[in-house]
XYZ file of C-alpha atoms in Angstrom:
475
model
C 111.262 83.407 86.614
C 108.069 84.673 85.432
C 107.503 86.063 82.026
C 106.086 89.334 83.176
C 104.418 90.145 79.918
C 101.882 87.843 81.560
C 101.060 90.615 83.939
C 101.164 93.459 81.457
C 97.797 94.788 80.406
C 97.457 94.119 76.731
C 98.259 97.431 75.194
C 95.582 99.940 75.017
C 92.699 99.462 72.729
C 91.097 96.061 72.608
C 89.325 95.713 69.255
C 86.372 93.391 69.284
C 86.131 92.050 65.729
C 87.310 88.594 64.869
C 89.079 89.475 61.657
C 90.735 92.698 62.669
C 94.502 92.751 62.565
C 95.985 92.295 65.995
C 99.116 93.968 67.231
C 99.646 91.318 69.897
C 103.295 91.803 70.530
C 104.055 90.285 73.901
C 107.623 89.241 74.347
C 107.287 85.939 76.176
C 110.847 86.674 77.090
C 111.825 83.135 77.807
C 110.436 81.934 81.007
C 113.986 81.020 81.599
C 113.371 78.604 84.308
C 111.062 80.769 86.271
C 113.742 83.317 86.242
C 116.839 81.256 86.730
C 117.961 81.442 90.313
C 116.828 78.686 92.607
C 115.850 77.472 95.977
C 113.045 78.543 98.215
C 111.066 76.459 100.637
C 110.807 72.808 99.751
C 107.255 72.654 101.056
C 105.250 73.150 97.877
C 101.728 73.192 99.243
C 100.178 75.013 102.129
C 96.723 74.857 103.627
C 94.755 78.085 103.607
C 94.903 79.696 107.017
C 92.031 81.684 108.424
C 94.042 84.934 108.118
C 94.684 84.939 105.178
C 88.222 101.865 93.076
C 90.307 104.550 91.754
C 90.271 106.621 94.903
C 93.632 107.594 96.328
C 95.303 104.972 98.438
C 96.190 107.397 101.200
C 93.769 109.115 103.575
C 95.609 107.522 106.453
C 94.438 108.158 109.952
C 98.017 107.413 111.016
C 99.807 109.785 108.659
C 101.250 111.887 111.467
C 102.962 108.783 112.879
C 104.632 108.017 109.555
C 106.926 110.968 109.033
C 109.677 110.140 106.568
C 110.443 113.664 105.518
C 113.747 113.737 103.642
C 113.965 109.917 103.303
C 114.405 108.520 99.783
C 113.634 104.837 99.250
C 115.778 103.083 96.642
C 113.454 100.730 94.725
C 114.656 98.086 92.221
C 111.863 96.751 89.999
C 111.534 93.859 87.560
C 109.128 95.901 85.458
C 109.886 98.252 82.623
C 108.839 101.833 83.196
C 106.061 101.830 80.579
C 104.315 98.776 82.008
C 101.075 99.240 83.885
C 102.504 97.764 87.084
C 105.291 100.339 86.999
C 102.775 103.113 86.425
C 100.844 101.853 89.457
C 103.824 101.760 91.804
C 104.863 105.247 90.685
C 101.364 106.488 91.489
C 101.612 104.879 94.905
C 104.991 106.525 95.492
C 103.604 109.947 94.669
C 100.670 109.490 97.050
C 102.884 108.029 99.790
C 105.197 111.013 99.455
C 102.289 113.394 100.023
C 101.359 111.460 103.172
C 104.807 111.082 104.697
C 107.220 113.541 103.131
C 109.328 110.674 101.808
C 110.188 109.895 98.204
C 111.004 106.864 96.068
C 113.829 106.611 93.541
C 113.004 103.893 91.018
C 115.347 101.653 89.058
C 113.137 99.879 86.534
C 115.772 97.298 85.717
C 113.519 94.764 83.976
C 113.450 90.985 84.170
C 117.085 90.494 85.113
C 116.867 92.796 88.110
C 117.892 90.097 90.591
C 121.215 89.546 88.854
C 122.389 93.068 89.593
C 120.552 93.404 92.902
C 122.243 90.399 94.473
C 125.640 91.774 93.542
C 124.671 95.154 94.997
C 123.555 93.526 98.236
C 126.783 91.546 98.585
C 128.937 94.650 98.195
C 126.921 96.654 100.706
C 124.841 98.689 98.288
C 121.438 97.106 98.784
C 118.257 98.803 97.540
C 115.455 99.301 100.063
C 112.741 97.444 98.110
C 112.800 94.829 95.358
C 109.785 93.530 93.443
C 109.704 90.241 91.585
C 108.024 86.850 91.494
C 108.105 85.429 95.028
C 109.735 82.192 93.864
C 112.581 84.144 92.325
C 113.056 86.454 95.289
C 113.287 83.542 97.677
C 115.444 81.450 95.336
C 117.985 84.207 94.764
C 118.104 85.845 98.186
C 117.089 83.271 100.776
C 118.834 79.973 101.414
C 120.289 77.900 104.227
C 123.676 79.435 103.431
C 122.652 83.092 103.261
C 119.612 85.077 104.345
C 119.706 88.314 102.397
C 116.108 89.389 103.038
C 114.524 91.204 105.978
C 111.569 89.490 107.719
C 108.340 91.374 107.032
C 106.177 89.899 109.775
C 105.648 93.370 111.220
C 104.187 94.532 107.903
C 101.588 91.784 108.021
C 100.575 92.595 111.591
C 100.160 96.339 111.051
C 97.201 97.866 109.266
C 97.348 99.366 105.795
C 96.913 103.105 105.442
C 93.381 104.221 106.300
C 92.392 100.780 107.626
C 91.937 99.187 111.037
C 92.627 95.487 110.437
C 96.012 93.760 110.076
C 97.209 93.435 106.512
C 97.409 89.650 106.855
C 93.658 89.456 107.458
C 92.962 90.701 103.944
C 95.813 88.957 102.139
C 95.530 85.862 99.976
C 96.895 83.074 102.173
C 99.240 81.801 99.460
C 101.984 84.040 100.828
C 102.574 81.438 103.536
C 104.034 79.148 100.866
C 107.171 81.223 101.380
C 107.174 81.386 105.179
C 110.546 80.192 106.498
C 111.099 79.378 110.183
C 108.163 81.558 111.137
C 109.344 84.524 109.065
C 107.617 86.090 106.064
C 110.023 87.641 103.592
C 107.634 88.668 100.812
C 104.439 90.738 100.622
C 102.488 90.014 97.419
C 100.518 92.514 95.390
C 99.494 90.417 92.337
C 98.023 86.898 92.466
C 98.157 84.582 89.452
C 96.892 81.043 88.967
C 96.348 78.715 86.020
C 93.622 76.484 84.666
C 91.509 75.800 81.601
C 89.895 78.719 79.801
C 86.965 78.311 77.446
C 84.105 80.222 75.845
C 81.031 79.858 78.048
C 78.825 80.614 75.052
C 80.303 77.648 73.170
C 79.927 75.361 76.167
C 76.295 76.405 76.523
C 75.590 75.724 72.850
C 77.175 72.266 73.179
C 75.371 71.689 76.505
C 78.650 71.127 78.320
C 79.461 71.712 81.975
C 82.917 72.529 83.290
C 84.487 69.200 84.322
C 85.869 68.543 87.784
C 87.462 65.117 87.204
C 89.846 63.886 84.525
C 87.294 61.412 83.194
C 84.743 64.219 82.832
C 87.417 66.307 81.125
C 88.014 63.577 78.514
C 84.266 63.381 77.895
C 84.137 67.139 77.329
C 87.068 66.830 74.924
C 85.213 64.140 72.963
C 82.107 66.327 72.727
C 84.075 69.317 71.450
C 85.871 67.146 68.905
C 82.501 65.826 67.713
C 81.402 69.418 67.055
C 84.120 69.739 64.448
C 86.910 71.643 66.190
C 89.942 70.545 68.240
C 89.251 70.203 71.935
C 92.510 71.847 72.971
C 94.869 74.531 71.688
C 98.626 74.567 72.285
C 101.549 76.581 70.982
C 104.153 73.833 70.988
C 107.137 76.168 70.779
C 106.524 77.299 74.377
C 107.934 74.459 76.472
C 106.689 75.745 79.796
C 103.144 75.690 78.407
C 103.659 72.106 77.237
C 104.806 70.918 80.645
C 101.745 72.298 82.427
C 99.901 69.052 81.754
C 102.423 66.581 83.142
C 103.246 68.613 86.215
C 99.575 69.335 86.990
C 98.734 65.661 86.675
C 101.592 64.822 89.039
C 100.115 67.238 91.570
C 96.631 65.763 91.252
C 97.919 62.175 91.476
C 100.722 62.463 94.046
C 100.001 65.753 95.799
C 102.279 68.749 96.091
C 106.010 68.352 96.583
C 106.591 64.965 94.961
C 107.518 66.374 91.577
C 109.979 68.778 93.202
C 111.529 65.955 95.217
C 112.025 63.908 92.057
C 113.493 66.886 90.215
C 116.133 67.250 92.934
C 116.842 63.520 93.248
C 120.420 62.807 92.129
C 119.831 59.060 91.958
C 116.776 59.200 89.689
C 115.115 56.556 91.842
C 112.148 58.687 92.843
C 110.953 58.603 89.241
C 110.103 54.936 89.832
C 107.012 56.096 91.731
C 104.122 54.692 89.632
C 102.310 58.021 89.922
C 104.797 59.595 87.524
C 104.208 56.891 84.937
C 100.454 57.309 85.359
C 100.760 61.043 84.741
C 102.865 60.396 81.633
C 100.295 57.900 80.342
C 97.528 60.465 80.756
C 99.491 63.091 78.854
C 100.203 60.562 76.125
C 96.501 59.745 75.858
C 95.540 63.288 74.877
C 98.608 63.795 72.643
C 99.202 62.991 68.978
C 100.209 59.498 70.098
C 96.609 58.629 70.909
C 93.417 60.731 70.932
C 95.179 63.822 69.590
C 92.866 66.415 71.133
C 95.097 69.309 70.035
C 94.981 71.204 66.750
C 96.814 69.739 63.776
C 100.520 70.495 63.857
C 100.497 71.715 67.460
C 104.107 70.638 67.955
C 105.186 73.259 65.438
C 102.718 75.968 66.412
C 104.494 79.236 67.210
C 103.125 81.512 69.916
C 100.628 83.168 69.755
C 99.078 81.291 66.799
C 97.193 78.622 68.747
C 95.899 80.868 71.506
C 94.745 83.369 68.890
C 92.915 80.633 67.001
C 91.314 79.484 70.257
C 90.105 83.005 71.004
C 88.484 83.152 67.560
C 86.587 79.901 68.149
C 89.050 77.555 66.473
C 89.490 75.293 69.537
C 87.490 74.470 72.620
C 89.858 75.028 75.553
C 93.323 76.243 76.425
C 95.310 75.541 79.576
C 97.126 78.688 80.629
C 97.720 81.281 83.309
C 95.292 84.047 84.167
C 97.048 86.367 81.754
C 95.473 84.606 78.740
C 92.225 86.666 78.624
C 94.317 89.831 78.530
C 96.412 88.497 75.657
C 93.433 87.393 73.579
C 90.522 89.703 74.425
C 90.881 91.738 71.237
C 90.317 88.637 69.104
C 87.064 87.418 70.605
C 83.562 87.893 69.240
C 81.111 90.050 71.159
C 79.291 86.998 72.533
C 82.497 85.338 73.777
C 82.437 84.965 77.571
C 85.602 83.801 79.315
C 85.012 80.702 81.413
C 87.511 79.004 83.721
C 87.924 75.785 85.659
C 90.900 74.491 87.681
C 92.834 71.420 86.636
C 90.569 68.403 87.224
C 91.149 65.826 89.913
C 92.180 62.229 89.235
C 90.285 59.305 90.759
C 92.384 57.900 93.598
C 94.730 60.857 93.511
C 95.836 62.956 96.466
C 95.578 66.435 94.955
C 92.215 68.124 95.475
C 90.267 70.500 93.255
C 90.533 73.315 95.782
C 94.329 73.032 96.027
C 95.237 75.661 93.459
C 98.385 77.032 91.908
C 99.730 80.341 93.197
C 102.196 82.717 91.576
C 102.815 85.904 93.526
C 104.318 89.157 92.331
C 105.749 90.525 95.553
C 107.702 93.152 97.448
C 110.729 92.295 99.550
C 113.239 94.277 101.618
C 116.933 93.349 101.631
C 118.429 92.558 105.029
C 120.975 95.369 104.717
C 118.613 98.021 103.334
C 119.393 101.482 104.723
C 115.766 102.627 104.949
C 113.953 99.543 106.200
C 111.231 101.317 108.155
C 110.360 103.637 105.280
C 110.382 100.678 102.902
C 108.005 98.719 105.107
C 105.759 101.741 105.446
C 105.591 102.123 101.672
C 104.734 98.417 101.292
C 101.950 98.859 103.833
C 100.722 101.863 101.856
C 100.608 99.725 98.697
C 98.709 97.000 100.558
C 95.485 98.917 101.170
C 92.252 98.032 99.394
C 92.298 101.360 97.575
C 95.802 100.631 96.284
C 94.843 97.081 95.266
C 91.743 98.295 93.441
C 93.830 100.816 91.543
C 96.285 98.076 90.547
C 93.431 96.014 89.116
C 92.064 99.010 87.228
C 95.419 99.740 85.641
C 96.749 96.267 84.918
C 93.724 93.910 84.739
C 95.568 91.503 87.048
C 94.088 89.926 90.149
C 95.286 91.622 93.315
C 96.724 89.663 96.233
C 94.170 91.299 98.534
C 91.095 89.109 98.839
C 88.666 92.037 99.026
C 89.931 93.881 95.947
C 87.831 94.308 92.836
C 88.207 91.739 90.036
C 89.047 92.296 86.367
C 85.948 91.639 84.253
C 87.709 89.039 82.108
C 88.747 87.046 85.203
C 85.480 87.122 87.118
C 84.962 83.391 86.432
C 88.265 82.664 88.211
C 87.017 84.263 91.421
C 85.046 81.246 92.761
C 88.114 79.029 92.372
C 90.281 81.492 94.290
C 87.617 82.178 96.910
C 87.063 78.453 97.537
C 90.750 77.510 97.719
C 91.621 75.390 100.736
C 95.315 75.006 99.884
C 97.911 76.382 97.486
C 100.900 75.021 95.626
C 103.689 76.748 93.746
C 103.675 76.882 89.980
C 105.437 73.821 88.581
C 105.722 72.602 92.172
C 108.583 75.057 92.651
C 110.888 72.926 90.485
C 111.490 75.510 87.779
C 113.014 77.884 90.326
C 114.639 75.260 92.525
C 116.360 73.372 89.699
C 116.476 75.672 86.664
C 119.333 73.935 84.844
C 117.786 70.492 85.336
C 114.461 71.907 84.206
C 115.857 73.348 80.980
C 118.297 70.585 80.071
C 116.640 67.415 81.364
C 112.928 67.960 81.820
C 112.021 70.210 78.887
C 113.369 67.928 76.135
C 111.724 64.834 77.590
C 108.418 66.540 78.322
C 108.198 68.137 74.876
C 108.695 64.738 73.260
C 106.034 63.172 75.496
C 103.597 66.024 74.910
C 104.047 65.827 71.127
C 103.434 62.065 71.156
C 106.991 61.298 70.081
C 108.046 59.487 73.257
C 106.156 56.711 75.022
C 105.335 57.128 78.728
C 107.761 54.373 79.637
C 110.537 55.856 77.513
C 109.825 59.267 79.022
C 110.360 58.002 82.571
C 113.509 56.152 81.560
C 114.900 59.225 79.821
C 114.179 61.449 82.831
C 115.879 58.977 85.168
C 118.944 58.456 82.992
C 119.446 62.110 82.137
C 118.890 63.203 85.747
C 121.660 60.918 86.959
C 124.002 62.233 84.259
C 123.067 65.829 85.010
C 123.749 65.625 88.727
C 126.898 63.576 88.249
C 128.268 66.314 86.005
C 127.452 68.919 88.653
C 129.750 67.306 91.218
């Protein structure tokens, strides 16, 4: 489930004056449990393997070998037709058609596309390509009980149009998070991560450096507070923003996969791991229960109030995904420079600074697609550097190709991505793997912890008790 307004380029004109009226209407369309299906690989972290302009994306030296004259690909998309990502894929389809003689028929079904697509697949009417968040594709269409996706290993080993090297050699290695039994079922085109964003001009004026450890982070928070503004901004009505802190601390303390294991534990016993209590204590320390580093009334702040205030200099930092500069750019002063650092490490913890979160907007091909070869060829066409550069130009997202250009507002994220040695899924994969538990058990407890209304010990006890009840009721 990804709220794809994240990926949408913030409409049109970005006005640069602090007090101008902003038409920031982004439907955060309920990150309904990172889309609401579940499953996917239980391995939540993967080490980075070695493989891993507005010119037309075609110019293929192999065009004569890719003759799909008369073939029409049926494409089901999670985007709406007016979104920049949809505009990009339509451009790619037009260019691919000129190269191959094929065509693409689009169904821009929006965020609930997987609901209808799975039904279509099961009744023998599968589309040829689906795009969506990789976690959702795998959760909905790939499980031990049913494999409804076609392996795409042969796409990774072929070259993109007009290129000589295998696609996998230029692809962000995070795609291997979704490798199952040696098979790759998704090919990403957008890469997203999360971390702390700040104004580099403000940090320079306060003589602050980006922290790398939690203790350094607390020191930075104290310095920002001493300057007269809150250290952190948070819109408390967005629960999945609130839970970033606890889950990220779990990853840094326990490593990837432990949070997911606990989320799926029917006995609740895994929550007795002291690392979970430590993470809860660290969240409590920065909350209204203790140091209260957030703006006054953050529990009741309604999106996008807090992030807007942050962009206008009303807070020091905000923890969010790489869509936040796009959502707030029109509010910043001319001297505002977006800075970024990944979630800090914890002394004695397992998670490392270069193990970063990965969310992947991806293509997949249903197992029973009627035009598999044409679909794979189109995906390869969309995987060239020229295609990736065009995607960045249109949408201001980071491309999944490692050699693509970068959006200006995200240039400070590039070193973190370039230096990654491992990846983990957003929210450790738990939001997709256990969406009902996430919404009904975790969200209420985490919100209360994050707002300073529930002690760390009471938080753990509530998670344990409610998890047992939840899974008992599922039997």
